[in-house]
PDB file of C-alpha atoms in Angstrom:
ATOM      1  CA  MET A  26     -47.332  50.866  31.512  1.00 54.00           C
ATOM      2  CA  SER A  27     -49.114  47.505  31.715  1.00 59.00           C
ATOM      3  CA  SER A  28     -50.119  45.880  34.942  1.00 63.00           C
ATOM      4  CA  VAL A  29     -47.480  43.115  34.527  1.00 57.00           C
ATOM      5  CA  ASP A  30     -44.727  45.713  34.145  1.00 65.00           C
ATOM      6  CA  GLY A  31     -46.038  47.552  37.135  1.00 64.00           C
ATOM      7  CA  GLN A  32     -45.912  44.406  39.263  1.00 68.00           C
ATOM      8  CA  ALA A  33     -42.299  43.734  38.190  1.00 65.00           C
ATOM      9  CA  VAL A  34     -41.308  47.298  39.071  1.00 63.00           C
ATOM     10  CA  ALA A  35     -42.982  46.939  42.459  1.00 67.00           C
ATOM     11  CA  ARG A  36     -41.046  43.714  43.153  1.00 66.00           C
ATOM     12  CA  VAL A  37     -37.729  45.308  42.210  1.00 60.00           C
ATOM     13  CA  ALA A  38     -38.510  48.304  44.408  1.00 62.00           C
ATOM     14  CA  SER A  39     -39.358  46.085  47.387  1.00 62.00           C
ATOM     15  CA  TRP A  40     -36.172  44.076  46.905  1.00 57.00           C
ATOM     16  CA  ALA A  41     -34.092  47.263  46.610  1.00 57.00           C
ATOM     17  CA  SER A  42     -35.613  48.640  49.805  1.00 58.00           C
ATOM     18  CA  ARG A  43     -34.580  45.502  51.727  1.00 59.00           C
ATOM     19  CA  GLY A  44     -30.919  45.996  50.716  1.00 55.00           C
ATOM     20  CA  PRO A  45     -28.337  43.846  48.995  1.00 55.00           C
ATOM     21  CA  SER A  46     -28.240  41.270  51.784  1.00 54.00           C
ATOM     22  CA  SER A  47     -31.672  39.930  51.020  1.00 52.00           C
ATOM     23  CA  PRO A  48     -32.062  38.890  47.347  1.00 53.00           C
ATOM     24  CA  PRO A  49     -35.361  37.513  46.145  1.00 53.00           C
ATOM     25  CA  ARG A  50     -35.985  33.905  47.103  1.00 56.00           C
ATOM     26  CA  ALA A  51     -36.847  32.578  43.660  1.00 56.00           C
ATOM     27  CA  GLY A  52     -38.165  33.625  40.344  1.00 60.00           C
ATOM     28  CA  PRO A  53     -36.855  35.054  37.123  1.00 62.00           C
ATOM     29  CA  TRP A  54     -34.300  37.230  38.925  1.00 63.00           C
ATOM     30  CA  LYS A  55     -32.139  34.289  39.786  1.00 66.00           C
ATOM     31  CA  ARG A  56     -31.917  33.254  36.111  1.00 65.00           C
ATOM     32  CA  LEU A  57     -30.847  36.728  35.018  1.00 75.00           C
ATOM     33  CA  GLN A  58     -27.791  36.844  37.237  1.00 84.00           C
ATOM     34  CA  PRO A  59     -24.493  36.378  35.298  1.00 86.00           C
ATOM     35  CA  SER A  60     -23.244  33.671  37.668  1.00 86.00           C
ATOM     36  CA  ALA A  61     -26.442  31.692  37.101  1.00 86.00           C
ATOM     37  CA  GLN A  62     -26.183  32.138  33.343  1.00 88.00           C
ATOM     38  CA  LEU A  63     -22.543  31.014  33.448  1.00 90.00           C
ATOM     39  CA  ALA A  64     -23.416  27.953  35.533  1.00 90.00           C
ATOM     40  CA  GLN A  65     -26.233  27.097  33.131  1.00 91.00           C
ATOM     41  CA  ALA A  66     -23.874  27.478  30.128  1.00 93.00           C
ATOM     42  CA  ARG A  67     -21.273  25.246  31.812  1.00 94.00           C
ATOM     43  CA  GLU A  68     -23.903  22.611  32.525  1.00 94.00           C
ATOM     44  CA  ARG A  69     -25.098  22.707  28.912  1.00 95.00           C
ATOM     45  CA  ALA A  70     -21.498  22.494  27.617  1.00 95.00           C
ATOM     46  CA  GLY A  71     -20.814  19.519  29.908  1.00 94.00           C
ATOM     47  CA  TYR A  72     -23.962  17.787  28.694  1.00 95.00           C
ATOM     48  CA  LEU A  73     -23.000  18.363  25.056  1.00 95.00           C
ATOM     49  CA  LEU A  74     -19.443  17.156  25.709  1.00 95.00           C
ATOM     50  CA  ASP A  75     -20.728  13.970  27.355  1.00 95.00           C
ATOM     51  CA  ARG A  76     -23.115  13.386  24.476  1.00 95.00           C
ATOM     52  CA  ALA A  77     -20.351  13.900  21.875  1.00 96.00           C
ATOM     53  CA  THR A  78     -18.015  11.600  23.824  1.00 96.00           C
ATOM     54  CA  ARG A  79     -20.639   8.833  23.919  1.00 95.00           C
ATOM     55  CA  ALA A  80     -21.297   9.267  20.190  1.00 96.00           C
ATOM     56  CA  LEU A  81     -17.579   9.080  19.341  1.00 96.00           C
ATOM     57  CA  ARG A  82     -17.022   6.046  21.549  1.00 96.00           C
ATOM     58  CA  GLY A  83     -19.941   4.328  19.840  1.00 96.00           C
ATOM     59  CA  GLU A  84     -18.565   5.173  16.397  1.00 96.00           C
ATOM     60  CA  ILE A  85     -15.085   3.973  17.372  1.00 96.00           C
ATOM     61  CA  GLY A  86     -16.592   0.719  18.628  1.00 96.00           C
ATOM     62  CA  ARG A  87     -18.552   0.204  15.398  1.00 96.00           C
ATOM     63  CA  ARG A  88     -15.493   0.889  13.283  1.00 96.00           C
ATOM     64  CA  ARG A  89     -13.348  -1.423  15.402  1.00 96.00           C
ATOM     65  CA  GLU A  90     -15.889  -4.231  14.928  1.00 96.00           C
ATOM     66  CA  ALA A  91     -15.952  -3.584  11.167  1.00 95.00           C
ATOM     67  CA  GLU A  92     -12.153  -3.665  11.086  1.00 94.00           C
ATOM     68  CA  HIS A  93     -12.105  -7.012  12.917  1.00 93.00           C
ATOM     69  CA  ARG A  94     -14.669  -8.439  10.478  1.00 93.00           C
ATOM     70  CA  LEU A  95     -12.627  -7.281   7.487  1.00 91.00           C
ATOM     71  CA  ALA A  96      -9.374  -8.539   9.004  1.00 90.00           C
ATOM     72  CA  SER A  97     -10.881 -11.992   9.558  1.00 91.00           C
ATOM     73  CA  ARG A  98     -11.912 -12.091   5.881  1.00 91.00           C
ATOM     74  CA  LEU A  99      -8.547 -10.774   4.674  1.00 90.00           C
ATOM     75  CA  GLY A 100      -6.443 -13.742   5.867  1.00 89.00           C
ATOM     76  CA  PRO A 101      -8.042 -16.402   3.642  1.00 91.00           C
ATOM     77  CA  VAL A 102      -8.163 -14.038   0.648  1.00 91.00           C
ATOM     78  CA  LEU A 103      -4.461 -13.222   0.972  1.00 91.00           C
ATOM     79  CA  ALA A 104      -3.557 -16.892   1.353  1.00 91.00           C
ATOM     80  CA  ALA A 105      -5.531 -17.797  -1.780  1.00 93.00           C
ATOM     81  CA  GLN A 106      -4.026 -14.974  -3.834  1.00 94.00           C
ATOM     82  CA  LEU A 107      -0.542 -15.874  -2.639  1.00 94.00           C
ATOM     83  CA  GLY A 108      -1.140 -19.478  -3.726  1.00 94.00           C
ATOM     84  CA  TRP A 109      -2.389 -18.437  -7.167  1.00 95.00           C
ATOM     85  CA  ARG A 110       0.524 -16.113  -7.702  1.00 96.00           C
ATOM     86  CA  ARG A 111       3.018 -18.756  -6.552  1.00 96.00           C
ATOM     87  CA  VAL A 112       1.606 -21.193  -9.145  1.00 95.00           C
ATOM     88  CA  ALA A 113       1.798 -18.503 -11.858  1.00 96.00           C
ATOM     89  CA  LEU A 114       5.401 -17.751 -10.891  1.00 96.00           C
ATOM     90  CA  GLU A 115       6.320 -21.438 -11.046  1.00 95.00           C
ATOM     91  CA  ARG A 116       4.735 -21.729 -14.508  1.00 94.00           C
ATOM     92  CA  SER A 117       6.605 -18.661 -15.736  1.00 93.00           C
ATOM     93  CA  SER A 118       9.831 -19.974 -14.268  1.00 92.00           C
ATOM     94  CA  ALA A 119       9.361 -23.338 -15.988  1.00 90.00           C
ATOM     95  CA  GLY A 120       8.658 -21.599 -19.317  1.00 89.00           C
ATOM     96  CA  LEU A 121      11.713 -19.416 -18.931  1.00 88.00           C
ATOM     97  CA  ALA A 122      13.889 -22.415 -18.113  1.00 86.00           C
ATOM     98  CA  ALA A 123      12.623 -24.288 -21.203  1.00 86.00           C
ATOM     99  CA  LEU A 124      13.296 -21.326 -23.495  1.00 86.00           C
ATOM    100  CA  GLY A 125      16.564 -20.179 -21.940  1.00 84.00           C
ATOM    101  CA  PRO A 126      19.963 -20.641 -23.547  1.00 83.00           C
ATOM    102  CA  GLN A 127      21.077 -23.161 -20.912  1.00 85.00           C
ATOM    103  CA  ALA A 128      18.240 -25.499 -21.896  1.00 85.00           C
ATOM    104  CA  THR A 129      19.440 -25.316 -25.492  1.00 83.00           C
ATOM    105  CA  LEU A 130      22.985 -26.100 -24.403  1.00 86.00           C
ATOM    106  CA  ASN A 131      21.748 -29.026 -22.297  1.00 86.00           C
ATOM    107  CA  ARG A 132      20.173 -30.513 -25.452  1.00 85.00           C
ATOM    108  CA  GLY A 133      23.614 -30.664 -27.085  1.00 85.00           C
ATOM    109  CA  TYR A 134      23.862 -27.387 -28.944  1.00 88.00           C
ATOM    110  CA  ALA A 135      26.629 -24.815 -28.539  1.00 88.00           C
ATOM    111  CA  ILE A 136      26.910 -21.024 -28.610  1.00 89.00           C
ATOM    112  CA  VAL A 137      29.830 -19.834 -30.722  1.00 92.00           C
ATOM    113  CA  ARG A 138      31.262 -16.314 -30.308  1.00 93.00           C
ATOM    114  CA  ARG A 139      34.085 -14.426 -31.980  1.00 92.00           C
ATOM    115  CA  ARG A 140      36.690 -13.643 -29.359  1.00 91.00           C
ATOM    116  CA  SER A 141      37.476 -10.246 -30.882  1.00 90.00           C
ATOM    117  CA  ASP A 142      34.069  -8.689 -30.271  1.00 92.00           C
ATOM    118  CA  GLU A 143      32.082 -11.406 -28.418  1.00 90.00           C
ATOM    119  CA  ALA A 144      29.463 -11.429 -31.218  1.00 92.00           C
ATOM    120  CA  ILE A 145      27.426 -14.627 -31.534  1.00 91.00           C
ATOM    121  CA  LEU A 146      28.016 -16.314 -34.888  1.00 90.00           C
ATOM    122  CA  ARG A 147      25.000 -17.301 -36.950  1.00 88.00           C
ATOM    123  CA  ASP A 148      26.671 -17.849 -40.317  1.00 87.00           C
ATOM    124  CA  PRO A 149      29.958 -19.621 -41.099  1.00 85.00           C
ATOM    125  CA  ALA A 150      30.921 -16.678 -43.308  1.00 85.00           C
ATOM    126  CA  GLU A 151      31.242 -14.571 -40.128  1.00 86.00           C
ATOM    127  CA  ALA A 152      34.317 -16.615 -39.138  1.00 85.00           C
ATOM    128  CA  PRO A 153      37.105 -16.515 -41.753  1.00 86.00           C
ATOM    129  CA  ALA A 154      40.141 -18.788 -41.483  1.00 85.00           C
ATOM    130  CA  GLY A 155      42.304 -17.908 -38.507  1.00 87.00           C
ATOM    131  CA  GLU A 156      39.429 -16.364 -36.499  1.00 89.00           C
ATOM    132  CA  ARG A 157      39.624 -17.135 -32.778  1.00 91.00           C
ATOM    133  CA  LEU A 158      36.367 -18.434 -31.312  1.00 92.00           C
ATOM    134  CA  SER A 159      34.874 -19.205 -27.934  1.00 91.00           C
ATOM    135  CA  VAL A 160      32.490 -22.165 -27.891  1.00 91.00           C
ATOM    136  CA  ARG A 161      30.110 -22.406 -24.958  1.00 91.00           C
ATOM    137  CA  LEU A 162      28.792 -25.868 -24.142  1.00 90.00           C
ATOM    138  CA  ALA A 163      26.410 -27.103 -21.479  1.00 87.00           C
ATOM    139  CA  LYS A 164      29.172 -27.564 -18.909  1.00 89.00           C
ATOM    140  CA  GLY A 165      31.737 -24.937 -19.844  1.00 89.00           C
ATOM    141  CA  GLU A 166      33.649 -23.215 -22.645  1.00 90.00           C
ATOM    142  CA  VAL A 167      36.383 -24.204 -25.061  1.00 90.00           C
ATOM    143  CA  ALA A 168      38.616 -22.028 -27.217  1.00 90.00           C
ATOM    144  CA  ALA A 169      38.887 -22.756 -30.932  1.00 89.00           C
ATOM    145  CA  THR A 170      40.517 -21.328 -34.060  1.00 89.00           C
ATOM    146  CA  VAL A 171      39.028 -21.596 -37.547  1.00 88.00           C
ATOM    147  CA  ASP A 172      41.473 -23.495 -39.818  1.00 84.00           C
ATOM    148  CA  ALA A 173      39.912 -23.455 -43.243  1.00 74.00           C
ATOM    149  CA  GLU A 174      36.674 -23.849 -45.088  1.00 64.00           C
ATOM    150  CA  SER A 175      35.721 -27.396 -45.958  1.00 55.00           C
ATOM    151  CA  GLY A 176      32.910 -28.586 -48.132  1.00 46.00           C
ATOM    152  CA  ALA A 177      33.180 -25.559 -50.407  1.00 47.00           C
ATOM    153  CA  ASP A 178      32.034 -27.633 -53.349  1.00 45.00           C
ATOM    154  CA  SER A 179      28.801 -28.561 -51.629  1.00 44.00           C
ATOM    155  CA  GLY A 180      28.029 -24.933 -50.777  1.00 48.00           C
ATOM    156  CA  ALA A 181      27.157 -25.937 -47.251  1.00 51.00           C
ATOM    157  CA  GLY A 182      29.715 -23.543 -45.810  1.00 51.00           C
ATOM    158  CA  PHE A 183      31.181 -25.899 -43.190  1.00 52.00           C
ATOM    159  CA  TYR A 184      34.382 -24.860 -41.448  1.00 55.00           C
ATOM    160  CA  THR A 185      36.811 -26.843 -39.422  1.00 57.00           C
ATOM    161  CA  ALA A 186      38.086 -25.507 -36.172  1.00 58.00           C
ATOM    162  CA  LYS A 187      40.953 -26.601 -34.005  1.00 56.00           C
ATOM    163  CA  VAL A 188      39.990 -26.884 -30.361  1.00 59.00           C
ATOM    164  CA  ARG A 189      42.787 -25.978 -27.961  1.00 55.00           C
TER     165      ARG A 189
END
């Protein structure tokens, strides 16, 4: 046994001879007691918890600042995009209005349909004599009936219709 071990044994023996009411005043014995180890572990856990809490609060603060910066930049970007898209929508709407059937009707043309099947007529041959028609104009519809072919000699294929 080494001299250091011998000294430790002598200290334990002297403490044991004094009885349980008189523990050693200081030294490594105090650190070896379970209650001291538990207290030390609690202190370390508390320290680590405080450190983690401070780190998370700092991270939350940094992210909150970043969010505010991004939010302040988002407003003008959204307003600009909304403006661009509104202009594009107005252009599309104007193009649709110019190409739509109502624009054609407003220029003086008509849409002629067979009443039997609502098919749009594109050729006078699609409407023989006696065929009932529906003629859509810019401001409404009129009913008509094909009377007879006229201009047969010219080959133009014009028909006359009686409007009721």
